[in-house]
XYZ file of C-alpha atoms in Angstrom:
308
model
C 12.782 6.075 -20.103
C 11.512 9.540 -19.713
C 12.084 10.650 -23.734
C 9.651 7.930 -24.117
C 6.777 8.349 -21.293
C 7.114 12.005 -22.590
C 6.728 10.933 -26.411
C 3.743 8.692 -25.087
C 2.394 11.530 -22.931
C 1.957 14.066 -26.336
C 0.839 11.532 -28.636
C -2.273 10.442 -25.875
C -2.637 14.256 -25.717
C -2.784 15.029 -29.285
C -5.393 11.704 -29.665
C -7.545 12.766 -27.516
C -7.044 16.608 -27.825
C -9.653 16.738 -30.949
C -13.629 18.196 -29.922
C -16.472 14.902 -30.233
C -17.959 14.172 -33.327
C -21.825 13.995 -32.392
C -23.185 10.984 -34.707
C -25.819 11.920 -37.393
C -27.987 9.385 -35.745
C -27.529 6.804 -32.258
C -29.653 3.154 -32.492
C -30.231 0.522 -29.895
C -29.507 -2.797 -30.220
C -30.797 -3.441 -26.942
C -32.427 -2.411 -23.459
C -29.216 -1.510 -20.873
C -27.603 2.316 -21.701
C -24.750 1.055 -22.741
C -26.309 -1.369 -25.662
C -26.261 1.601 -28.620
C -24.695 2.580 -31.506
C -23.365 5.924 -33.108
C -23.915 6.107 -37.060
C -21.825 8.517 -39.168
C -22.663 8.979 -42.734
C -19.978 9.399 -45.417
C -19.252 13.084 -46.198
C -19.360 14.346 -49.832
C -20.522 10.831 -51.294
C -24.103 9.746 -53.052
C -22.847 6.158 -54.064
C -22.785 3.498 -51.991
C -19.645 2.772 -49.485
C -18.311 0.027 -47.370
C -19.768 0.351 -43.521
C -16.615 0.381 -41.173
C -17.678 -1.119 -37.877
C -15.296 0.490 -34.759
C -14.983 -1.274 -31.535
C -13.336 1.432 -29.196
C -10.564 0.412 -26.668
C -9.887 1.965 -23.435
C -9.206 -1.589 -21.595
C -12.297 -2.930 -21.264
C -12.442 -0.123 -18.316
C -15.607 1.725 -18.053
C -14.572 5.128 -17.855
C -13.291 4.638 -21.283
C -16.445 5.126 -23.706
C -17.070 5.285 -27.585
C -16.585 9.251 -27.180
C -13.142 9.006 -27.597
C -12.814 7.322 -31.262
C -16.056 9.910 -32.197
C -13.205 12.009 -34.280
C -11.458 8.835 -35.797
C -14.811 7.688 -36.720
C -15.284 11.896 -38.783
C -11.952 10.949 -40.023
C -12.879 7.869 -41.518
C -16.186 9.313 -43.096
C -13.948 11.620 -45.095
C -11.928 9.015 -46.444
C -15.370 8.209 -48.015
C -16.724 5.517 -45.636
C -19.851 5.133 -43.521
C -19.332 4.169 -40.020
C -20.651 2.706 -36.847
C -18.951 2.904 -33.649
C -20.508 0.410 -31.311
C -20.578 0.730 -27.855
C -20.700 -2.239 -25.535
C -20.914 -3.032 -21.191
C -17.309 -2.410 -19.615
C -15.646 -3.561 -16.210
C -17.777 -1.822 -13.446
C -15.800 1.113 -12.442
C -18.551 3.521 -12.994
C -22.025 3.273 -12.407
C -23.987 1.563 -15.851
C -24.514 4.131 -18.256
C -23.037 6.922 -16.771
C -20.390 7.357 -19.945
C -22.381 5.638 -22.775
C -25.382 8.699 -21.810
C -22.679 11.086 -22.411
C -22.608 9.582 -25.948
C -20.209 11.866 -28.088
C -19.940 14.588 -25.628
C -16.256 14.061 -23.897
C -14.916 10.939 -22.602
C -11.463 10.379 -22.726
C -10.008 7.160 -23.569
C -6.978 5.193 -24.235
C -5.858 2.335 -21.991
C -2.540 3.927 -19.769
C -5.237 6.295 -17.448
C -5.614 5.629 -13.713
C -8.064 6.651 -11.817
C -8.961 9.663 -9.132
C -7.666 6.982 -6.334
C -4.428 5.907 -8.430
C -5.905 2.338 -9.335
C -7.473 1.485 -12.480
C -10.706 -0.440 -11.909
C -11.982 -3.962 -12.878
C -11.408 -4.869 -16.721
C -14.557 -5.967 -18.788
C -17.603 -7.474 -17.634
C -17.963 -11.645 -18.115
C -19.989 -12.247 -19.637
C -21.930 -9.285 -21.012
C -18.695 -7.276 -22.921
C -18.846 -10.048 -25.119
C -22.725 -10.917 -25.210
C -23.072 -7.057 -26.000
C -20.463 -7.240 -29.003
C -22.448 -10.153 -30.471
C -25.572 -8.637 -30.232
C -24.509 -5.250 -32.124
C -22.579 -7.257 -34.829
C -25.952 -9.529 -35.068
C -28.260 -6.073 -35.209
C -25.815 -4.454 -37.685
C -27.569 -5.409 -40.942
C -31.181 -4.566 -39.899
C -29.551 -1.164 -37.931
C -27.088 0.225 -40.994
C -29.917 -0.573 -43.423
C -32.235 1.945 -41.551
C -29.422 4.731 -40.545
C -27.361 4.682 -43.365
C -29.150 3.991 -46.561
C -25.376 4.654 -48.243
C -23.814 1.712 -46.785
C -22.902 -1.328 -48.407
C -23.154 -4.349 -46.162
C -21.482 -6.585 -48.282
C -18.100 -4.521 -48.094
C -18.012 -4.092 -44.184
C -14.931 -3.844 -42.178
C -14.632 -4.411 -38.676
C -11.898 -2.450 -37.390
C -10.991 -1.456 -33.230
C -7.909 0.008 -31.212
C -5.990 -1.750 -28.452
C -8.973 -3.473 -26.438
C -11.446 -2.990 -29.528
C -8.672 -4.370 -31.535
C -9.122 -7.705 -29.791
C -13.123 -7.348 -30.030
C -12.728 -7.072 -33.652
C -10.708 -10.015 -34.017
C -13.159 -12.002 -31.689
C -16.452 -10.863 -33.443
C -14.261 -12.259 -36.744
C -14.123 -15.337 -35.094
C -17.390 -16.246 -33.643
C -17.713 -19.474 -35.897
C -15.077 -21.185 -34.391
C -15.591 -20.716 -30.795
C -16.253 -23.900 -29.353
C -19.266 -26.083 -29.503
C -21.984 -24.607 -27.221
C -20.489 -21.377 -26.774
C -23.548 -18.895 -26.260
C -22.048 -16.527 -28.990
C -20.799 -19.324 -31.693
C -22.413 -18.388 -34.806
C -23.367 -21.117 -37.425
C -21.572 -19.622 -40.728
C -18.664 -17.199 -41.295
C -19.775 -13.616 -40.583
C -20.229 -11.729 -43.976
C -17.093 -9.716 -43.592
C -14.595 -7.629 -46.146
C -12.022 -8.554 -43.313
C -11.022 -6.779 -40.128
C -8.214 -4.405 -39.592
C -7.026 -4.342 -35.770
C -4.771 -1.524 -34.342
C -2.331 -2.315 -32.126
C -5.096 -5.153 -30.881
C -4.585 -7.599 -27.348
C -4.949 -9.988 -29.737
C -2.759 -13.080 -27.752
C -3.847 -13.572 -24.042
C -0.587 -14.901 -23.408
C 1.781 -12.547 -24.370
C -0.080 -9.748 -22.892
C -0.533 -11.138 -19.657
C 3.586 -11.801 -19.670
C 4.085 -7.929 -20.547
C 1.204 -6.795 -17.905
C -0.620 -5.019 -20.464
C -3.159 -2.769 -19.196
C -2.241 -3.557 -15.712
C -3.633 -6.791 -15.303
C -6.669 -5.864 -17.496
C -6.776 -9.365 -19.602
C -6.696 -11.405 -16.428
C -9.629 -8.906 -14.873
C -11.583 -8.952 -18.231
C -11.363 -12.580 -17.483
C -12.732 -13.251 -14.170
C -9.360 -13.902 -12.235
C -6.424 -16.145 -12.490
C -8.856 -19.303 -11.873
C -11.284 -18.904 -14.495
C -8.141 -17.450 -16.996
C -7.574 -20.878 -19.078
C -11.285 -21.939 -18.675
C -12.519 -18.735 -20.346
C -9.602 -17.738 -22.727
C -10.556 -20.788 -25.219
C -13.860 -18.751 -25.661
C -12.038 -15.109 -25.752
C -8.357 -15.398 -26.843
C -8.125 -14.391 -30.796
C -5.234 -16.285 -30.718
C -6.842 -19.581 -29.394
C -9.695 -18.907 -32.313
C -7.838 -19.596 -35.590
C -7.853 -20.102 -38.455
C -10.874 -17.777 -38.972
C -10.926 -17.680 -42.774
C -11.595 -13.923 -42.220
C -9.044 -11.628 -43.904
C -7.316 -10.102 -41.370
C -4.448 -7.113 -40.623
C -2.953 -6.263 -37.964
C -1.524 -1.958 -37.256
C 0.804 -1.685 -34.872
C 3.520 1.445 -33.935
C 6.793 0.008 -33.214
C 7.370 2.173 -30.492
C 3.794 1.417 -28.771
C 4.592 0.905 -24.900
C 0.876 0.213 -24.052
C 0.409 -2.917 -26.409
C 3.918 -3.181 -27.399
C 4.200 -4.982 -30.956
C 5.261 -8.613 -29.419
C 1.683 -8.870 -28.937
C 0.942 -8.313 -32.043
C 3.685 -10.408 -33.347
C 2.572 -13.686 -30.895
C -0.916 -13.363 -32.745
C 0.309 -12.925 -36.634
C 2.894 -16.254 -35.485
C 0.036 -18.292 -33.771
C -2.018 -17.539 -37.183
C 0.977 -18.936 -38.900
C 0.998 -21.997 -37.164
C -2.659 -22.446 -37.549
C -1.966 -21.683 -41.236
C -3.317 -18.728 -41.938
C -1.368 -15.718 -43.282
C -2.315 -12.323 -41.078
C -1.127 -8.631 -42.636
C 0.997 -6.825 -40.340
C 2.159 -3.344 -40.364
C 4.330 -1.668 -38.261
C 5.165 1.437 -38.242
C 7.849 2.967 -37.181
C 8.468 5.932 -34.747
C 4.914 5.152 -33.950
C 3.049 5.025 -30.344
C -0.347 3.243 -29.314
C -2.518 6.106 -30.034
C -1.462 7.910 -33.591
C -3.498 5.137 -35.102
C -6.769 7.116 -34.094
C -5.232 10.326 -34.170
C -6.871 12.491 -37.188
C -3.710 14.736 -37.202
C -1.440 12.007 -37.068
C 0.499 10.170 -40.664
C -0.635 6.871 -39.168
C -4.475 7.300 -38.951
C -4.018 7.852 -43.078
C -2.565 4.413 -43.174
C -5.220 3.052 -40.832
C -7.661 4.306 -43.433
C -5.326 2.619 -47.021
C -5.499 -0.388 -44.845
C -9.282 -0.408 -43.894
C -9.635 0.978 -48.252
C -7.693 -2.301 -49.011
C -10.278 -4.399 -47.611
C -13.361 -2.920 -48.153
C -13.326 -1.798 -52.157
């Protein structure tokens, strides 16, 4: 389908055309490089606003850093929120820290890359991506409280694209994990409710449809740890969550095409809970971080919905 893998090829372009957005201020929530988090104050606000929490995607993959959602998270500081884009440990196709030093200052990103060789490396890192997610979600409060005064922690929104998109659903559903999981929490996390953009948000279907080149199965340890481990990372083994929850997603997306999407908003159905779901169409994977694209403006009415 060339008209397509063009279409696909402009709208990564235009996503990650835009210059970084340096944060007004970059916090720790931990001792490895990669264990930080960029804060962005609202723009042209003295009130206080919800705190939108981004969890970048990129696969999991490590040359995919926070760097690359830097002008989504400007965009969203217009719309009159404060934000923090968390970064977190990635497969280990890079040496540790070599893009989360970079900070705001040029990764790309995005999930359909390869790299200089022609193969994309190892997805994720088992178990740190997720023991690094829990951590910054668990630091939040104390963090936001220090580095943005503004921000109202009682209207926070988790929000991430593709790969983030499943890390937001997951941090969402840390109370149900299953007994002795190292990152079940006690109680419901004190969310506003978590918008997810065109998330791997059901193990399943995206393993059928190869998303990301293999990247679940990777992010998973291999095919013989894959059922083991997915009852303690699969959004779509962790509901209900009780967590209001929607779900972006362009119709046209080749990357995470939309019957991923749809396998997670009918598993919620069966577990009876009732998940949002927009889709857009016309709309690609990455217009919904895209500043100069219509469907970053409904990422932000969606995120709005939620948090006032």
């Amino acid at each position: 389908m060339p008209d397509r893998a063009a279409r696909d090829a402009a709208e990564e372009a235009s996503a990650l055309s835009h210059p970084p957005v340096a944060p007004d201020s970059t916090a720790s929530y931990g001792e490895h490089p990669d264990q930080v988090v960029d804060f962005y104050a609202p723009r042209d606000r003295d009130d206080r606003v919800p705190l939108v929490v981004v969890l970048h995607g990129g696969a999991w993959r490590a040359r995919y850093d926070r760097a690359h959602v830097s002008p989504f998270a400007g965009f969203l500081t217009r719309h009159g929120f404060a934000v923090a884009s968390v970064e977190y440990r990635r497969g280990p196709g890079d040496p540790p820290g070599a893009s989360a030093a970079s900070g705001a200052s040029g990764a790309s990103g995005g999930g359909t890359g390869t790299g200089a060789e022609g193969a994309d490396p190892v997805a994720g890192r088992w178990p740190e991506t997720f023991d690094d997610v829990a951590a910054a979600l668990d630091a939040l409060p104390a963090l936001a409280a220090a580095h943005l005064p503004r921000a109202d922690p009682r209207r926070t929104v988790v929000t991430g694209h593709s790969a983030g998109g499943h890390l937001a659903l997951w941090a969402a559903a840390r109370h149900v994990l299953p007994a002795g999981s190292p990152w079940r929490r006690a109680e419901p996390p004190e969310l506003r409710g978590v918008v997810a953009l065109a998330p791997i948000a059901h193990f399943g279907s995206a393993v059928e449809l190869d998303v990301c080149g293999g990247a679940v199965t990777q992010l998973l340890g291999g095919e013989e740890l894959f059922k083991e481990r997915a009852a303690s990372a699969d959004p779509a083994l962790l509901l209900p969550t009780g967590i209001a929850t929607t779900v972006v997603q362009g119709r046209a997306d080749t990357v995470v095409p939309a019957a991923v999407a749809e396998a997670y908003v009918e598993a919620a159905a069966r577990a009876g809970e009732m998940v949002g779901l927009t889709v857009l169409d016309d709309v690609g994977h990455f217009p919904l971080i895209d500043p100069a694209a219509d469907a970053c403006a409904v990422v932000a009415e969606e995120i709005a919905q939620l948090a006032w």
